[in-house]
Amino acid sequence: MDWWVSMPKVELHAHLNGSIRDSTLLELARELGDRGLVRFPDVECVILKHDRSLTEVFKLFDLIHILTTDHETVTRITKEVIEDFAAENVVYLELRTTPKKNVSKGMTKKSYMEAVLEGIRAVTTVEVDIFSEPNFDCPANAGIYARSDGCARNGTAKKKIYVRLLLSIDRRETTEAAMETVKLALEMRHLGVVGIDLSGNPVIGEWITFLPALEFAKEQGLLITLHCGEVPNQVEIHAMLDFLPARIGHACCFGEEEWAKLKSLKIPVEICLTSNIKTETISSLDIHHFADLYNSGHPIVLCTDDSGVFSTSVSGEYSLASSSFGIQKREMFQLARNAVNFIFEGNKVKLELEQVFDLAAKSLE
Ligand code: 6MZ
């Protein structure tokens, strides 16, 4: 097995609906096609297209959401996505998703998230740690722990993956809708929800719309990551950095002033190489900011963004960074390990992950 696959990895920027297997999307499209709800050949063509601009990506998400937004499918894709990340030795996954309403399916933001939790419980190929500080008074927690405990008692030496959830606010949403998502995150904190993400089409929406909900989330102790500088918007980038998020994603369109500010604030950056190249937010890897941030020792973590949409994987991103920037196995291992410092979890989980990396380091030679 290649080292970039076998070594433990931490994934901190993965959108649920962007990480679906092509085979699952095609199966779902075929079903809707058979029921006359979509024209399968058209949908197939869009799903299998590989190079897409940022604008096309968001059109694709609208199509994916038509295929996936019912409870059963949300459960299925959550299970598959976690199993896929675990299969390539992701040991800690922060999965983000936008809670959705779908009146025709009787779906509320809360029931959407319950379907996600159901998907986590349905994982069979790997032992899943869903939250670190169990509240055994809560029946839902007791259920999850009973299952995971059962795994251990049966002596099935399964691999383990920590899964935490970030609830995304879509830039199309209103202040009220954003606030509803934050309140839901607070309600689901004991179920592995650790933070909030702001994402969606970066040319839509105003920072000021989301600020009240994000400030409230922060006050309540949720950790925040923002899609920042995916398109040029200096005013918004400065406002976002002034907000002091716990991490940012992308940082593609920063100017000198923005880099200086980011570096002085030491805000970790989630780097998504393939996504940036495919959406052409960065024209080529030679000029990607990964190199400068890596060389200056700025906190960074390699991530997939949308492994399904961009046909990539966490292992693929490590392999790509290694070959493109001439970084050897040992340094790549250290890069993966450093990501533990930027997870939205406490010291207990960080220490447990350190042990996973210590063990893996022994077989690195
Ligand atoms: C900004 C993105 C994104 O939430 O339905 N999303 N937002 N930039 C990106 N870079 C390409 N990739 C994905 O997952 C899909 C949603 O995640 C956000 C978009 O809002 C997209 O609709 P969920 O699980």
Coordinates of C-alpha atoms and ligand atoms in Angstrom, one line a residue:
M1 CA 0.0 0.0 0.0
D2 CA 1.3 3.5 -0.8
W3 CA 2.5 5.5 2.2
W4 CA 0.0 8.3 1.5
V5 CA -2.8 5.8 1.8
S6 CA -1.5 3.8 4.8
M7 CA -0.5 6.7 7.0
P8 CA -3.1 8.2 9.4
K9 CA -4.7 11.4 8.2
V10 CA -7.0 14.1 9.6
E11 CA -9.8 15.5 7.3
L12 CA -11.2 18.9 8.5
H13 CA -12.8 20.2 5.3
A14 CA -15.2 17.8 3.7
H15 CA -18.8 18.7 2.6
L16 CA -21.1 15.7 2.9
N17 CA -23.0 16.3 -0.4
G18 CA -19.7 16.9 -2.2
S19 CA -18.2 13.7 -1.0
I20 CA -20.7 11.2 -2.5
R21 CA -19.5 8.3 -4.6
D22 CA -20.2 8.8 -8.3
S23 CA -21.8 5.3 -8.3
T24 CA -24.3 6.3 -5.7
L25 CA -25.2 9.5 -7.4
L26 CA -25.7 7.6 -10.7
E27 CA -27.9 5.0 -8.9
L28 CA -30.0 7.8 -7.3
A29 CA -30.3 9.6 -10.7
R30 CA -31.4 6.4 -12.4
E31 CA -34.1 5.8 -9.8
L32 CA -35.4 9.4 -10.2
G33 CA -35.1 8.9 -14.0
D34 CA -37.2 5.8 -13.9
R35 CA -39.9 7.7 -12.0
G36 CA -39.8 10.4 -14.7
L37 CA -38.5 13.1 -12.2
V38 CA -35.2 13.8 -14.0
R39 CA -33.8 12.9 -17.5
F40 CA -31.1 10.4 -16.6
P41 CA -28.8 10.9 -19.6
D42 CA -28.6 14.6 -18.9
V43 CA -27.9 14.1 -15.2
E44 CA -25.4 11.3 -16.0
C45 CA -23.5 13.7 -18.3
V46 CA -23.3 16.4 -15.6
I47 CA -22.2 13.9 -12.8
L48 CA -19.4 12.4 -15.0
K49 CA -18.1 15.7 -16.2
H50 CA -14.7 16.3 -14.5
D51 CA -13.6 19.9 -15.0
R52 CA -16.0 22.5 -13.8
S53 CA -15.8 26.2 -13.0
L54 CA -16.8 27.4 -9.6
T55 CA -20.2 28.5 -11.0
E56 CA -20.8 25.1 -12.5
V57 CA -19.9 23.5 -9.2
F58 CA -22.8 25.3 -7.5
K59 CA -25.2 24.3 -10.3
L60 CA -24.0 20.7 -9.7
F61 CA -24.7 21.0 -6.0
D62 CA -28.3 22.1 -6.7
L63 CA -28.7 18.9 -8.8
I64 CA -27.0 16.7 -6.2
H65 CA -29.4 18.1 -3.6
I66 CA -32.4 17.1 -5.8
L67 CA -31.0 13.6 -5.8
T68 CA -30.1 13.3 -2.1
T69 CA -32.5 15.4 0.0
D70 CA -34.7 12.8 1.6
H71 CA -34.0 11.2 5.0
E72 CA -33.1 7.7 3.8
T73 CA -30.6 9.0 1.2
V74 CA -29.0 11.4 3.7
T75 CA -28.5 8.4 6.0
R76 CA -27.1 6.3 3.2
I77 CA -24.6 8.9 1.9
T78 CA -23.4 9.7 5.4
K79 CA -22.6 6.1 6.1
E80 CA -20.8 5.7 2.8
V81 CA -18.8 8.9 3.1
I82 CA -17.6 7.9 6.5
E83 CA -16.7 4.4 5.4
D84 CA -14.8 5.8 2.4
F85 CA -12.7 8.2 4.5
A86 CA -12.0 5.4 7.0
A87 CA -10.9 3.1 4.2
E88 CA -8.1 5.5 3.3
N89 CA -7.0 5.8 7.0
V90 CA -8.6 9.0 8.0
V91 CA -8.6 8.7 11.8
Y92 CA -10.4 11.9 12.6
L93 CA -13.1 13.4 10.3
E94 CA -14.9 16.7 10.7
L95 CA -17.8 16.3 8.3
R96 CA -19.7 19.4 7.4
T97 CA -23.2 19.7 6.0
T98 CA -25.9 22.3 5.5
P99 CA -29.1 21.3 7.4
K100 CA -31.9 21.4 4.9
K101 CA -35.7 21.8 4.9
N102 CA -37.6 19.9 2.3
V103 CA -41.3 20.4 2.9
S104 CA -42.4 17.8 0.3
K105 CA -40.4 15.1 2.2
G106 CA -41.5 16.3 5.6
M107 CA -37.9 17.3 6.3
T108 CA -36.8 20.0 8.8
K109 CA -33.3 21.0 9.5
K110 CA -33.5 18.9 12.7
S111 CA -34.8 15.8 11.0
Y112 CA -32.1 16.2 8.3
M113 CA -29.5 16.1 11.0
E114 CA -31.1 13.2 12.7
A115 CA -30.8 11.4 9.3
V116 CA -27.1 12.3 9.3
L117 CA -26.7 10.8 12.9
E118 CA -28.6 7.7 11.7
G119 CA -26.0 7.4 9.0
I120 CA -23.1 7.6 11.5
R121 CA -24.8 4.9 13.6
A122 CA -25.2 2.7 10.4
V123 CA -21.4 2.6 9.7
T124 CA -20.2 -1.0 10.0
T125 CA -16.7 -1.2 8.5
V126 CA -15.1 0.8 11.2
E127 CA -15.7 1.7 14.9
V128 CA -17.0 5.2 15.1
D129 CA -16.3 7.6 18.0
I130 CA -19.0 10.2 17.8
F131 CA -18.4 12.4 20.9
S132 CA -15.8 12.6 23.6
E133 CA -17.7 13.5 26.7
P134 CA -20.7 11.3 26.9
N135 CA -23.8 12.4 28.7
F136 CA -25.3 9.1 29.7
D137 CA -28.5 10.8 30.8
C138 CA -29.3 11.3 27.2
P139 CA -31.0 8.2 25.7
A140 CA -29.6 9.0 22.2
N141 CA -26.1 8.9 23.6
A142 CA -26.7 5.8 25.5
G143 CA -27.7 4.1 22.3
I144 CA -24.7 5.1 20.4
Y145 CA -22.3 4.1 23.2
A146 CA -24.0 0.8 23.6
R147 CA -23.2 0.0 20.0
S148 CA -19.7 1.2 20.1
D149 CA -19.1 -0.6 23.4
G150 CA -20.5 -3.8 21.8
C151 CA -17.8 -3.6 19.1
A152 CA -15.1 -3.6 21.8
R153 CA -16.6 -6.4 23.8
N154 CA -17.0 -8.6 20.8
G155 CA -13.3 -8.3 20.4
T156 CA -13.6 -7.3 16.7
A157 CA -10.4 -5.3 16.4
K158 CA -11.9 -2.8 14.0
K159 CA -10.2 0.4 12.9
K160 CA -11.5 3.5 14.6
I161 CA -12.5 6.9 13.2
Y162 CA -13.5 9.9 15.2
V163 CA -16.4 11.7 13.5
R164 CA -17.4 15.2 14.5
L165 CA -19.9 17.4 12.7
L166 CA -19.9 21.0 11.6
L167 CA -23.2 22.6 10.5
S168 CA -22.9 24.8 7.5
I169 CA -24.6 28.0 6.8
D170 CA -25.2 28.5 3.1
R171 CA -24.5 32.0 1.8
R172 CA -28.0 32.0 0.3
E173 CA -29.6 31.9 3.7
T174 CA -31.1 34.8 5.7
T175 CA -29.9 35.9 9.1
E176 CA -32.9 34.0 10.7
A177 CA -32.1 30.8 8.8
A178 CA -28.5 31.1 9.8
M179 CA -29.5 31.6 13.4
E180 CA -31.8 28.5 13.2
T181 CA -28.8 26.4 12.1
V182 CA -26.7 27.8 15.0
K183 CA -29.4 27.0 17.5
L184 CA -29.7 23.5 16.1
A185 CA -25.9 23.1 16.4
L186 CA -26.2 24.1 20.1
E187 CA -29.0 21.6 20.6
M188 CA -26.9 18.8 19.0
R189 CA -23.7 19.6 20.8
H190 CA -23.8 16.4 22.9
L191 CA -24.2 14.5 19.7
G192 CA -20.9 15.4 18.1
V193 CA -21.6 18.8 16.6
V194 CA -18.5 20.9 17.4
G195 CA -18.8 23.9 15.2
I196 CA -20.2 26.0 12.3
D197 CA -19.0 26.5 8.8
L198 CA -19.9 29.4 6.4
S199 CA -20.0 28.1 2.8
G200 CA -21.9 28.3 -0.4
N201 CA -21.4 30.2 -3.6
P202 CA -18.9 33.0 -2.6
V203 CA -20.4 35.6 -5.0
I204 CA -23.7 35.4 -3.2
G205 CA -24.7 36.9 0.1
E206 CA -23.2 39.5 2.4
W207 CA -20.9 38.9 5.4
I208 CA -23.1 41.2 7.5
T209 CA -26.1 38.8 7.0
F210 CA -24.3 35.9 8.7
L211 CA -22.4 37.9 11.3
P212 CA -25.1 37.9 14.1
A213 CA -25.5 34.1 13.9
L214 CA -21.8 33.6 13.8
E215 CA -21.2 35.9 16.7
F216 CA -23.9 34.1 18.7
A217 CA -22.3 30.8 17.9
K218 CA -18.9 32.0 19.0
E219 CA -20.3 33.4 22.3
Q220 CA -21.9 30.0 23.0
G221 CA -18.5 28.3 22.5
L222 CA -19.0 26.8 19.1
L223 CA -15.9 26.9 16.9
I224 CA -16.2 28.6 13.6
T225 CA -14.5 28.0 10.2
L226 CA -15.2 30.3 7.3
H227 CA -14.8 29.9 3.5
C228 CA -12.6 32.9 3.1
G229 CA -11.2 34.5 -0.1
E230 CA -12.4 31.9 -2.5
V231 CA -13.1 34.8 -4.8
P232 CA -11.5 38.3 -4.7
N233 CA -13.3 40.4 -2.0
Q234 CA -10.8 42.3 0.0
V235 CA -13.4 43.9 2.3
E236 CA -15.0 40.6 3.2
I237 CA -11.6 38.9 3.7
H238 CA -10.6 41.6 6.2
A239 CA -14.0 41.4 8.0
M240 CA -13.7 37.7 8.2
L241 CA -10.2 37.8 9.6
D242 CA -11.2 40.4 12.1
F243 CA -13.9 38.0 13.3
L244 CA -11.0 35.7 14.4
P245 CA -12.4 32.4 13.2
A246 CA -10.8 29.2 14.6
R247 CA -9.9 28.2 11.0
I248 CA -10.5 29.4 7.4
G249 CA -10.9 27.4 4.2
H250 CA -9.3 28.1 0.8
A251 CA -7.7 31.6 1.1
C252 CA -7.2 31.7 -2.7
C253 CA -7.6 35.3 -3.4
F254 CA -5.5 37.0 -0.8
G255 CA -3.3 40.1 -1.5
E256 CA -0.2 41.0 0.5
E257 CA -2.0 42.8 3.2
E258 CA -4.4 39.9 3.7
W259 CA -1.5 37.4 3.9
A260 CA 0.3 39.6 6.5
K261 CA -2.8 39.8 8.6
L262 CA -3.6 36.0 8.3
K263 CA 0.0 35.2 9.3
S264 CA 0.1 37.5 12.2
L265 CA -3.2 36.1 13.5
K266 CA -1.9 32.5 12.9
I267 CA -5.3 31.3 11.8
P268 CA -5.0 27.7 10.4
V269 CA -5.9 27.3 6.7
E270 CA -7.7 24.3 5.3
I271 CA -6.0 23.8 1.9
C272 CA -7.9 22.0 -0.9
L273 CA -5.5 21.7 -3.8
T274 CA -7.5 19.7 -6.3
S275 CA -10.6 21.8 -5.6
N276 CA -8.8 25.1 -6.2
I277 CA -7.2 23.9 -9.4
K278 CA -10.4 22.3 -10.8
T279 CA -12.5 25.4 -10.0
E280 CA -9.7 27.6 -11.4
T281 CA -9.6 29.7 -8.3
I282 CA -5.9 29.1 -8.5
S283 CA -4.5 28.7 -12.1
S284 CA -1.7 26.2 -11.3
L285 CA -0.1 24.4 -8.5
D286 CA 3.2 26.2 -9.2
I287 CA 1.7 29.4 -7.8
H288 CA -0.5 27.8 -5.1
H289 CA -0.2 29.4 -1.7
F290 CA 0.4 26.0 -0.1
A291 CA 4.1 26.4 -0.8
D292 CA 4.5 29.8 0.9
L293 CA 2.3 28.8 3.9
Y294 CA 4.2 25.5 4.3
N295 CA 7.6 27.1 4.0
S296 CA 6.7 29.9 6.5
G297 CA 5.5 27.4 9.0
H298 CA 1.9 28.7 9.0
P299 CA -0.6 26.2 10.3
I300 CA -2.2 24.4 7.4
V301 CA -4.1 21.2 6.9
L302 CA -4.6 19.3 3.6
C303 CA -8.3 18.5 2.8
T304 CA -10.5 17.3 0.0
D305 CA -13.4 19.8 0.0
D306 CA -15.6 17.7 -2.2
S307 CA -13.9 14.3 -2.9
G308 CA -16.9 13.1 -5.1
V309 CA -17.3 16.3 -7.1
F310 CA -13.6 16.7 -7.7
S311 CA -12.7 13.0 -8.0
T312 CA -10.1 13.1 -5.3
S313 CA -9.3 11.6 -1.9
V314 CA -7.4 12.7 1.2
S315 CA -4.6 10.3 0.2
G316 CA -4.6 11.8 -3.3
E317 CA -4.2 15.3 -1.8
Y318 CA -1.2 14.1 0.2
S319 CA 0.3 12.4 -2.8
L320 CA -0.3 15.5 -4.9
A321 CA 1.3 17.9 -2.4
S322 CA 4.3 15.6 -2.0
S323 CA 5.0 15.3 -5.7
S324 CA 4.1 18.9 -6.6
F325 CA 6.1 20.6 -3.8
G326 CA 8.9 18.0 -3.4
I327 CA 8.0 17.1 0.2
Q328 CA 9.2 13.7 1.4
K329 CA 7.3 11.0 3.2
R330 CA 8.6 12.0 6.7
E331 CA 7.6 15.6 6.3
M332 CA 4.2 14.7 4.9
F333 CA 3.7 12.5 7.9
Q334 CA 4.5 15.5 10.1
L335 CA 2.1 17.7 8.2
A336 CA -0.7 15.1 8.7
R337 CA 0.2 14.9 12.4
N338 CA 0.2 18.7 12.9
A339 CA -3.4 18.8 11.8
V340 CA -4.3 17.3 15.2
N341 CA -3.6 20.7 16.7
F342 CA -6.3 22.3 14.6
I343 CA -9.2 19.9 15.3
F344 CA -12.4 21.3 17.0
E345 CA -11.9 19.0 19.9
G346 CA -10.4 19.0 23.4
N347 CA -7.1 17.6 24.7
K348 CA -8.5 14.2 25.4
V349 CA -9.1 13.4 21.7
K350 CA -5.9 15.2 20.7
L351 CA -3.9 13.0 23.0
E352 CA -5.6 9.9 21.7
L353 CA -4.8 11.0 18.1
E354 CA -1.2 11.7 19.1
Q355 CA -1.0 8.1 20.2
V356 CA -2.3 6.9 16.9
F357 CA 0.4 8.9 15.1
D358 CA 3.1 7.7 17.5
L359 CA 2.2 4.1 16.7
A360 CA 2.2 4.8 13.0
A361 CA 5.5 6.6 13.2
K362 CA 7.2 3.4 14.3
S363 CA 6.2 1.7 11.0
L364 CA 7.3 4.7 8.9
E365 CA 10.8 3.4 8.1
Ligands
6MZ1 C1 -18.1 27.0 -1.0 C2 -18.9 24.8 -1.0 C3 -17.9 24.4 -1.7 O1 -23.7 21.1 2.8 O2 -25.1 20.0 1.1 N1 -19.7 23.8 -0.7 N2 -19.0 26.1 -0.6 N3 -17.0 26.6 -1.8 C4 -16.9 25.3 -2.2 N4 -15.8 25.0 -3.0 C5 -15.9 24.3 -4.2 N5 -18.0 23.0 -1.9 C6 -19.2 22.7 -1.2 O3 -22.6 20.0 0.8 C7 -22.7 20.8 -0.3 C8 -22.7 22.2 0.0 O4 -21.4 22.6 0.5 C9 -21.0 23.9 0.1 C10 -22.1 24.4 -0.8 O5 -23.0 25.2 -0.1 C11 -22.8 23.1 -1.3 O6 -24.1 23.3 -1.6 P1 -23.8 19.9 1.9 O7 -23.6 18.6 2.5

